[in-house]
Tab-separated table of C-alpha atoms in Angstrom:
chain	number	residue	atom	x	y	z
A	47	UNK	CA	-75.970	14.390	43.879
A	48	UNK	CA	-73.982	17.498	43.396
A	49	UNK	CA	-74.535	19.237	40.110
A	50	UNK	CA	-71.387	21.452	40.294
A	51	UNK	CA	-69.200	18.542	39.528
A	52	UNK	CA	-71.103	17.791	36.271
A	53	UNK	CA	-71.210	21.359	34.869
A	54	UNK	CA	-68.218	22.954	33.180
A	55	UNK	CA	-66.808	26.145	34.438
A	56	UNK	CA	-64.291	28.599	33.133
A	57	UNK	CA	-60.771	28.608	34.391
A	58	UNK	CA	-60.551	30.432	37.667
A	59	UNK	CA	-64.129	29.556	38.788
A	60	UNK	CA	-64.074	28.255	42.374
A	61	UNK	CA	-66.644	25.700	41.403
A	62	UNK	CA	-63.825	23.768	39.720
A	63	UNK	CA	-62.812	22.730	43.145
A	64	UNK	CA	-65.824	20.453	43.356
A	65	UNK	CA	-64.688	18.463	40.285
A	66	UNK	CA	-61.061	18.351	41.413
A	67	UNK	CA	-61.928	17.216	44.891
A	68	UNK	CA	-63.976	14.364	43.441
A	69	UNK	CA	-61.223	13.523	41.033
A	70	UNK	CA	-58.632	13.393	43.854
A	71	UNK	CA	-60.866	11.367	46.054
A	72	UNK	CA	-61.591	8.888	43.217
A	73	UNK	CA	-57.961	8.485	42.411
A	74	UNK	CA	-56.447	7.654	45.829
A	75	UNK	CA	-55.455	4.157	44.976
A	76	UNK	CA	-53.101	3.260	47.796
A	77	UNK	CA	-55.791	1.064	49.407
A	78	UNK	CA	-55.940	-0.844	46.292
A	79	UNK	CA	-52.166	-1.111	46.248
A	80	UNK	CA	-52.143	-2.595	49.761
A	81	UNK	CA	-54.718	-5.220	48.807
A	82	UNK	CA	-52.848	-5.874	45.627
A	83	UNK	CA	-49.533	-6.618	47.523
A	84	UNK	CA	-51.378	-8.991	49.963
A	85	UNK	CA	-53.197	-10.861	47.192
A	86	UNK	CA	-49.883	-10.994	45.140
A	87	UNK	CA	-48.079	-12.492	48.061
A	88	UNK	CA	-50.792	-15.017	48.821
A	89	UNK	CA	-51.029	-16.074	45.113
A	90	UNK	CA	-47.221	-16.631	45.098
A	91	UNK	CA	-47.407	-18.722	48.360
A	92	UNK	CA	-50.294	-20.830	46.749
A	93	UNK	CA	-48.101	-21.101	43.510
A	94	UNK	CA	-45.066	-22.241	45.431
A	95	UNK	CA	-46.932	-24.653	47.476
A	96	UNK	CA	-48.583	-26.036	44.429
A	97	UNK	CA	-45.201	-26.519	42.749
A	98	UNK	CA	-43.849	-28.264	45.896
A	99	UNK	CA	-46.879	-30.503	45.988
A	100	UNK	CA	-46.298	-31.587	42.341
A	101	UNK	CA	-42.587	-32.185	42.892
A	102	UNK	CA	-43.222	-34.106	46.153
A	103	UNK	CA	-45.849	-36.129	44.374
A	104	UNK	CA	-43.361	-36.987	41.473
A	105	UNK	CA	-40.593	-37.917	43.824
A	106	UNK	CA	-42.879	-39.944	46.118
A	107	UNK	CA	-42.098	-37.905	49.259
A	108	UNK	CA	-45.251	-38.432	51.338
A	109	UNK	CA	-44.402	-36.043	54.214
A	110	UNK	CA	-43.420	-33.110	52.008
A	111	UNK	CA	-46.474	-33.756	49.890
A	112	UNK	CA	-48.832	-33.633	52.863
A	113	UNK	CA	-47.119	-30.556	54.258
A	114	UNK	CA	-47.319	-28.630	50.929
A	115	UNK	CA	-50.918	-29.647	50.383
A	116	UNK	CA	-51.754	-28.342	53.927
A	117	UNK	CA	-49.736	-25.136	53.068
A	118	UNK	CA	-51.630	-24.719	49.769
A	119	UNK	CA	-54.916	-25.054	51.550
A	120	UNK	CA	-54.069	-22.644	54.420
A	121	UNK	CA	-52.848	-20.100	51.956
A	122	UNK	CA	-55.999	-20.386	49.730
A	123	UNK	CA	-58.258	-20.150	52.883
A	124	UNK	CA	-56.203	-17.124	54.110
A	125	UNK	CA	-56.820	-15.397	50.751
A	126	UNK	CA	-60.562	-16.065	51.005
A	127	UNK	CA	-60.686	-14.863	54.587
A	128	UNK	CA	-58.743	-11.708	53.683
A	129	UNK	CA	-61.207	-10.933	50.907
A	130	UNK	CA	-64.214	-11.010	53.097
A	131	UNK	CA	-63.065	-10.246	56.736
A	132	UNK	CA	-63.889	-7.028	58.551
A	133	UNK	CA	-60.485	-7.124	60.261
A	134	UNK	CA	-58.522	-7.138	56.956
A	135	UNK	CA	-60.724	-4.139	55.944
A	136	UNK	CA	-59.789	-2.333	58.972
A	137	UNK	CA	-56.084	-3.262	58.538
A	138	UNK	CA	-56.076	-1.955	54.869
A	139	UNK	CA	-57.907	1.300	56.035
A	140	UNK	CA	-55.284	1.789	58.809
A	141	UNK	CA	-52.303	1.216	56.439
A	142	UNK	CA	-53.781	3.453	53.778
A	143	UNK	CA	-54.290	6.252	56.266
A	144	UNK	CA	-50.717	5.833	57.494
A	145	UNK	CA	-49.463	5.974	54.007
A	146	UNK	CA	-51.462	9.076	53.096
A	147	UNK	CA	-50.234	10.586	56.361
A	148	UNK	CA	-50.708	14.422	56.361
A	149	UNK	CA	-53.045	14.359	53.360
A	150	UNK	CA	-55.858	13.094	55.537
A	151	UNK	CA	-58.856	11.121	54.700
A	152	UNK	CA	-61.307	11.956	51.846
A	153	UNK	CA	-63.726	9.638	50.250
A	154	UNK	CA	-66.042	9.677	47.073
A	155	UNK	CA	-67.713	6.368	46.528
A	156	UNK	CA	-70.640	7.755	44.578
A	157	UNK	CA	-72.426	4.449	45.536
A	158	UNK	CA	-72.744	5.360	49.229
A	159	UNK	CA	-73.910	2.923	51.942
A	160	UNK	CA	-77.533	3.756	51.334
A	161	UNK	CA	-77.144	2.767	47.643
A	162	UNK	CA	-75.595	-0.651	47.788
A	163	UNK	CA	-74.542	-2.695	44.675
A	164	UNK	CA	-77.446	-4.297	42.794
A	165	UNK	CA	-77.908	-7.867	43.934
A	166	UNK	CA	-77.330	-9.217	40.334
A	167	UNK	CA	-73.945	-7.596	40.226
A	168	UNK	CA	-73.014	-9.172	43.596
A	169	UNK	CA	-74.261	-12.445	42.179
A	170	UNK	CA	-71.907	-11.946	39.096
A	171	UNK	CA	-69.023	-11.606	41.537
A	172	UNK	CA	-69.871	-15.001	42.959
A	173	UNK	CA	-70.132	-16.341	39.430
A	174	UNK	CA	-66.642	-15.223	38.674
A	175	UNK	CA	-65.084	-17.981	40.683
A	176	UNK	CA	-67.437	-20.670	39.343
A	177	UNK	CA	-66.706	-19.520	35.715
A	178	UNK	CA	-62.979	-19.797	36.293
A	179	UNK	CA	-63.244	-23.186	37.961
A	180	UNK	CA	-65.276	-24.366	35.006
A	181	UNK	CA	-62.515	-23.017	32.588
A	182	UNK	CA	-59.816	-24.790	34.683
A	183	UNK	CA	-61.869	-28.001	34.396
A	184	UNK	CA	-62.356	-27.700	30.703
A	185	UNK	CA	-58.646	-27.001	30.120
A	186	UNK	CA	-57.747	-29.983	32.444
A	187	UNK	CA	-59.965	-32.410	30.458
A	188	UNK	CA	-58.757	-30.894	27.198
A	189	UNK	CA	-62.128	-29.553	26.037
A	190	UNK	CA	-60.511	-26.182	25.729
A	191	UNK	CA	-56.856	-25.416	24.827
A	192	UNK	CA	-54.643	-23.972	27.359
A	193	UNK	CA	-53.855	-21.267	24.839
A	194	UNK	CA	-57.431	-19.860	25.438
A	195	UNK	CA	-56.969	-19.661	29.339
A	196	UNK	CA	-56.658	-15.850	29.435
A	197	UNK	CA	-59.216	-15.051	26.677
A	198	UNK	CA	-61.646	-17.363	28.527
A	199	UNK	CA	-61.016	-15.465	31.642
A	200	UNK	CA	-61.207	-12.070	29.917
A	201	UNK	CA	-64.753	-12.910	28.460
A	202	UNK	CA	-66.167	-12.698	31.929
A	203	UNK	CA	-63.681	-10.505	33.695
A	204	UNK	CA	-63.673	-7.580	31.282
A	205	UNK	CA	-67.421	-6.940	31.215
A	206	UNK	CA	-67.751	-7.776	34.967
A	207	UNK	CA	-64.954	-5.201	35.879
A	208	UNK	CA	-66.442	-2.598	33.658
A	209	UNK	CA	-69.790	-2.919	35.399
A	210	UNK	CA	-68.057	-2.526	38.761
A	211	UNK	CA	-66.217	0.468	37.621
A	212	UNK	CA	-69.451	1.977	36.425
A	213	UNK	CA	-71.488	1.104	39.592
A	214	UNK	CA	-68.856	2.073	42.054
A	215	UNK	CA	-68.079	5.283	40.159
A	216	UNK	CA	-64.306	4.778	40.270
A	217	UNK	CA	-61.881	7.127	38.470
A	218	UNK	CA	-60.648	6.709	34.916
A	219	UNK	CA	-57.720	4.748	36.086
A	220	UNK	CA	-59.992	1.890	37.068
A	221	UNK	CA	-61.070	1.430	33.449
A	222	UNK	CA	-57.428	0.692	32.436
A	223	UNK	CA	-57.458	-2.727	34.152
A	224	UNK	CA	-60.490	-4.375	32.339
A	225	UNK	CA	-59.747	-2.622	29.082
A	226	UNK	CA	-56.057	-3.704	28.959
A	227	UNK	CA	-57.048	-7.173	30.128
A	228	UNK	CA	-59.606	-7.471	27.227
A	229	UNK	CA	-57.181	-6.027	24.712
A	230	UNK	CA	-54.592	-8.647	25.978
A	231	UNK	CA	-57.055	-11.377	25.200
A	232	UNK	CA	-57.638	-9.966	21.694
A	233	UNK	CA	-53.952	-9.878	21.139
A	234	UNK	CA	-53.536	-13.468	22.223
A	235	UNK	CA	-56.337	-14.582	19.934
A	236	UNK	CA	-54.733	-12.681	17.081
A	237	UNK	CA	-51.430	-14.420	17.828
A	238	UNK	CA	-49.561	-11.137	18.598
A	239	UNK	CA	-46.215	-11.694	20.229
A	240	UNK	CA	-47.442	-11.219	23.846
A	241	UNK	CA	-47.573	-14.934	24.683
A	242	UNK	CA	-45.210	-16.611	27.226
A	243	UNK	CA	-43.751	-19.911	26.071
A	244	UNK	CA	-45.165	-23.238	26.904
A	245	UNK	CA	-43.160	-23.688	30.227
A	246	UNK	CA	-44.329	-20.326	31.378
A	247	UNK	CA	-47.981	-20.843	30.179
A	248	UNK	CA	-49.512	-19.813	33.520
A	249	UNK	CA	-47.816	-16.450	33.223
A	250	UNK	CA	-50.221	-15.796	30.263
A	251	UNK	CA	-53.027	-15.244	32.823
A	252	UNK	CA	-51.186	-14.296	36.031
A	253	UNK	CA	-49.070	-11.483	34.359
A	254	UNK	CA	-52.052	-9.711	32.842
A	255	UNK	CA	-54.185	-10.030	35.940
A	256	UNK	CA	-51.462	-8.504	38.249
A	257	UNK	CA	-49.580	-6.475	35.702
A	258	UNK	CA	-52.433	-4.522	34.333
A	259	UNK	CA	-53.894	-4.186	37.879
A	260	UNK	CA	-50.607	-2.511	38.980
A	261	UNK	CA	-50.535	-0.253	35.925
A	262	UNK	CA	-53.931	0.922	36.777
A	263	UNK	CA	-53.338	1.473	40.467
A	264	UNK	CA	-50.082	3.336	39.781
A	265	UNK	CA	-51.729	5.452	37.123
A	266	UNK	CA	-54.444	6.406	39.632
A	267	UNK	CA	-51.895	7.189	42.266
A	268	UNK	CA	-49.884	9.466	39.932
A	269	UNK	CA	-53.100	11.137	38.840
A	270	UNK	CA	-54.012	11.767	42.480
A	271	UNK	CA	-50.781	13.650	42.928
A	272	UNK	CA	-51.651	15.975	40.130
A	273	UNK	CA	-55.235	16.276	41.278
A	274	UNK	CA	-53.940	17.154	44.921
A	275	UNK	CA	-51.675	19.816	43.669
A	276	UNK	CA	-54.495	21.266	41.397
A	277	UNK	CA	-57.077	21.096	44.237
A	278	UNK	CA	-54.782	22.904	46.656
A	279	UNK	CA	-54.030	25.610	44.101
A	280	UNK	CA	-57.764	26.118	43.373
A	281	UNK	CA	-58.830	26.058	46.916
A	282	UNK	CA	-56.375	28.576	48.008
A	283	UNK	CA	-56.285	30.672	44.837
A	284	UNK	CA	-59.684	30.705	43.304
A	285	UNK	CA	-61.601	31.967	46.427
A	286	UNK	CA	-60.308	35.433	47.172
A	287	UNK	CA	-60.089	36.957	50.664
A	288	UNK	CA	-62.827	39.592	50.141
A	289	UNK	CA	-61.139	41.350	47.178
A	290	UNK	CA	-64.426	41.686	45.414
A	291	UNK	CA	-66.550	40.332	48.247
A	292	UNK	CA	-67.417	42.477	51.124
A	293	UNK	CA	-66.703	41.018	54.596
A	294	UNK	CA	-70.006	39.831	55.842
A	295	UNK	CA	-69.723	40.250	59.577
A	296	UNK	CA	-66.263	41.659	60.185
A	297	UNK	CA	-64.770	38.165	60.550
A	298	UNK	CA	-61.360	37.459	59.296
A	299	UNK	CA	-61.304	33.650	60.119
A	300	UNK	CA	-58.793	34.334	62.860
A	301	UNK	CA	-61.165	33.992	65.753
A	302	UNK	CA	-59.548	30.926	67.260
A	303	UNK	CA	-61.520	28.217	69.094
A	304	UNK	CA	-60.583	24.800	70.307
A	305	UNK	CA	-59.294	22.272	67.733
A	306	UNK	CA	-61.632	19.458	67.154
A	307	UNK	CA	-58.888	17.046	67.885
A	308	UNK	CA	-55.219	17.457	68.660
B	20	UNK	CA	-74.912	41.566	48.321
B	21	UNK	CA	-77.456	41.564	51.182
B	22	UNK	CA	-79.000	38.353	49.797
B	23	UNK	CA	-75.829	36.394	50.074
B	24	UNK	CA	-75.702	33.827	52.850
B	25	UNK	CA	-73.332	35.273	55.514
B	26	UNK	CA	-72.341	31.914	56.789
B	27	UNK	CA	-71.082	30.734	53.442
B	28	UNK	CA	-69.740	34.109	52.232
B	29	UNK	CA	-66.754	33.896	54.515
B	30	UNK	CA	-63.873	32.703	52.196
B	31	UNK	CA	-62.634	30.015	54.589
B	32	UNK	CA	-66.047	28.540	55.079
B	33	UNK	CA	-66.819	28.872	51.284
B	34	UNK	CA	-63.579	26.879	50.591
B	35	UNK	CA	-64.598	24.270	53.143
B	36	UNK	CA	-68.159	23.864	51.998
B	37	UNK	CA	-67.120	23.815	48.262
B	38	UNK	CA	-64.521	21.100	49.006
B	39	UNK	CA	-67.024	19.165	50.936
B	40	UNK	CA	-69.695	19.364	48.164
B	41	UNK	CA	-67.355	17.417	45.715
B	42	UNK	CA	-66.816	14.437	48.120
B	43	UNK	CA	-68.795	12.019	50.426
B	44	UNK	CA	-66.794	12.904	53.461
B	45	UNK	CA	-63.442	14.346	54.503
B	46	UNK	CA	-61.525	14.392	57.748
B	47	UNK	CA	-59.961	17.241	59.812
B	48	UNK	CA	-56.488	16.695	58.435
B	49	UNK	CA	-57.620	16.791	54.899
B	50	UNK	CA	-59.396	20.156	55.333
B	51	UNK	CA	-56.543	21.536	57.305
B	52	UNK	CA	-54.070	20.600	54.532
B	53	UNK	CA	-56.328	22.130	51.727
B	54	UNK	CA	-57.638	25.224	53.409
B	55	UNK	CA	-54.409	26.302	55.097
B	56	UNK	CA	-55.966	27.378	58.414
B	57	UNK	CA	-54.699	26.620	61.965
B	58	UNK	CA	-56.497	23.888	63.825
B	59	UNK	CA	-58.338	26.322	66.046
B	60	UNK	CA	-59.657	28.370	63.127
B	61	UNK	CA	-60.776	25.369	61.279
B	62	UNK	CA	-62.484	24.048	64.298
B	63	UNK	CA	-64.288	27.340	64.790
B	64	UNK	CA	-65.394	27.411	61.185
B	65	UNK	CA	-66.625	23.839	61.321
B	66	UNK	CA	-68.677	24.662	64.459
B	67	UNK	CA	-70.386	27.603	62.672
B	68	UNK	CA	-71.229	25.461	59.618
B	69	UNK	CA	-72.556	22.731	61.926
B	70	UNK	CA	-74.757	25.208	63.790
B	71	UNK	CA	-76.036	26.475	60.533
B	72	UNK	CA	-76.941	22.916	59.544
B	73	UNK	CA	-74.610	22.780	56.608
B	74	UNK	CA	-72.316	20.129	57.728
B	75	UNK	CA	-72.477	16.918	59.649
B	76	UNK	CA	-69.607	16.212	62.193
B	77	UNK	CA	-68.810	12.561	63.209
B	78	UNK	CA	-66.196	12.215	65.914
B	79	UNK	CA	-64.641	8.670	66.533
B	80	UNK	CA	-61.427	7.027	67.612
B	81	UNK	CA	-58.885	5.089	65.508
B	82	UNK	CA	-57.510	3.195	68.430
B	83	UNK	CA	-56.475	6.040	70.785
B	84	UNK	CA	-56.342	8.705	68.126
B	85	UNK	CA	-59.326	10.948	67.819
B	86	UNK	CA	-60.777	11.266	64.345
B	87	UNK	CA	-63.252	13.747	62.985
B	88	UNK	CA	-65.129	13.400	59.816
B	89	UNK	CA	-67.202	16.038	57.942
B	90	UNK	CA	-69.740	15.774	55.288
B	91	UNK	CA	-71.993	18.302	53.700
B	92	UNK	CA	-75.824	18.023	54.431
B	93	UNK	CA	-78.526	18.306	51.781
B	94	UNK	CA	-79.297	21.690	53.295
B	95	UNK	CA	-75.666	22.878	52.962
B	96	UNK	CA	-75.616	21.743	49.340
B	97	UNK	CA	-78.638	23.558	48.560
B	98	UNK	CA	-77.476	26.763	50.322
B	99	UNK	CA	-74.169	26.514	48.348
B	100	UNK	CA	-75.847	26.135	45.069
B	101	UNK	CA	-78.066	29.123	45.960
B	102	UNK	CA	-75.044	31.100	46.983
B	103	UNK	CA	-73.254	30.515	43.657
B	104	UNK	CA	-76.434	31.455	41.772
B	105	UNK	CA	-76.709	34.719	43.695
B	106	UNK	CA	-73.090	35.475	43.257
B	107	UNK	CA	-73.407	34.804	39.538
B	108	UNK	CA	-76.323	37.267	39.232
B	109	UNK	CA	-74.446	39.937	41.180
B	110	UNK	CA	-71.406	39.587	38.906
B	111	UNK	CA	-73.751	39.666	35.868
B	112	UNK	CA	-75.324	42.860	37.040
B	113	UNK	CA	-71.897	44.400	37.771
B	114	UNK	CA	-70.649	43.290	34.251
B	115	UNK	CA	-73.742	44.982	32.722
B	116	UNK	CA	-73.035	48.223	34.497
B	117	UNK	CA	-69.461	48.196	33.367
């Protein structure tokens, strides 16, 4: 692990480049935004299909009911497939690279492939779905009021996401999501005016999940613009062209050579 | 000054190595954008850093587009730390004289 990123240096010290390179790499959130858009679209599809299913059931339209149930299942399976497939990972990577364009590719995971997530944390990820299904069942059978739907979710999501942020060494922006989601739960429990009315009850969980996610992603992206500007200024400005360093071997960096790729 | 690593002391290579020491890996376009060299110059500097054992170069294809990723090696990281320490001591000596 590099130590230069942890030490503090005075303004103008070239070793600040290390810290800003890491900050820039950590806050490139476009890949999260691409995933966010896809998941949002799929959740909307599931939501629309679920509404159609309910309407068709109430009106006794068997064909529409069957079609909407199939649509809902297909959308849900697509969402699961997208979350785990290699193809979707490559697609997100390609779109991200295209969107970043001339900035190029840079990564800082901190975790690295040789140091994977601990098995218990991966297990907690699997438990996330089971926990929410349990919550849905408890609400359906009136063991828990629907008013506590989001706080129930936050009781698991907030610590889980914080652990993920810590273990994956994501930037500060990634803390916003679990922290805001947790604070929203507290606000709901305190009956602060952040609740959607009865007819829009589902928005009390959907809006915080996607809304705070988007806030975190956009904050990260904006910060990456600043970090990029800062990094470029430091890289080009803080390492002088031999003003107080003697040229080591007469090189001036203009010795040409073939490009590694065109 | 004689103790300074000649490979790292060249400003463009110092910029590249310092940048790479802050991240896991970076590609050719990122370094090109940051360091402000021509493609040929950057390629030449990366070859020298690779020959010194300071960086690892991984060439691949994204479809038909060639893609080159760079990462600093443990040896490169150690050499860079040592370089900064030596430069700090040279500066400290200079400040004492002044």
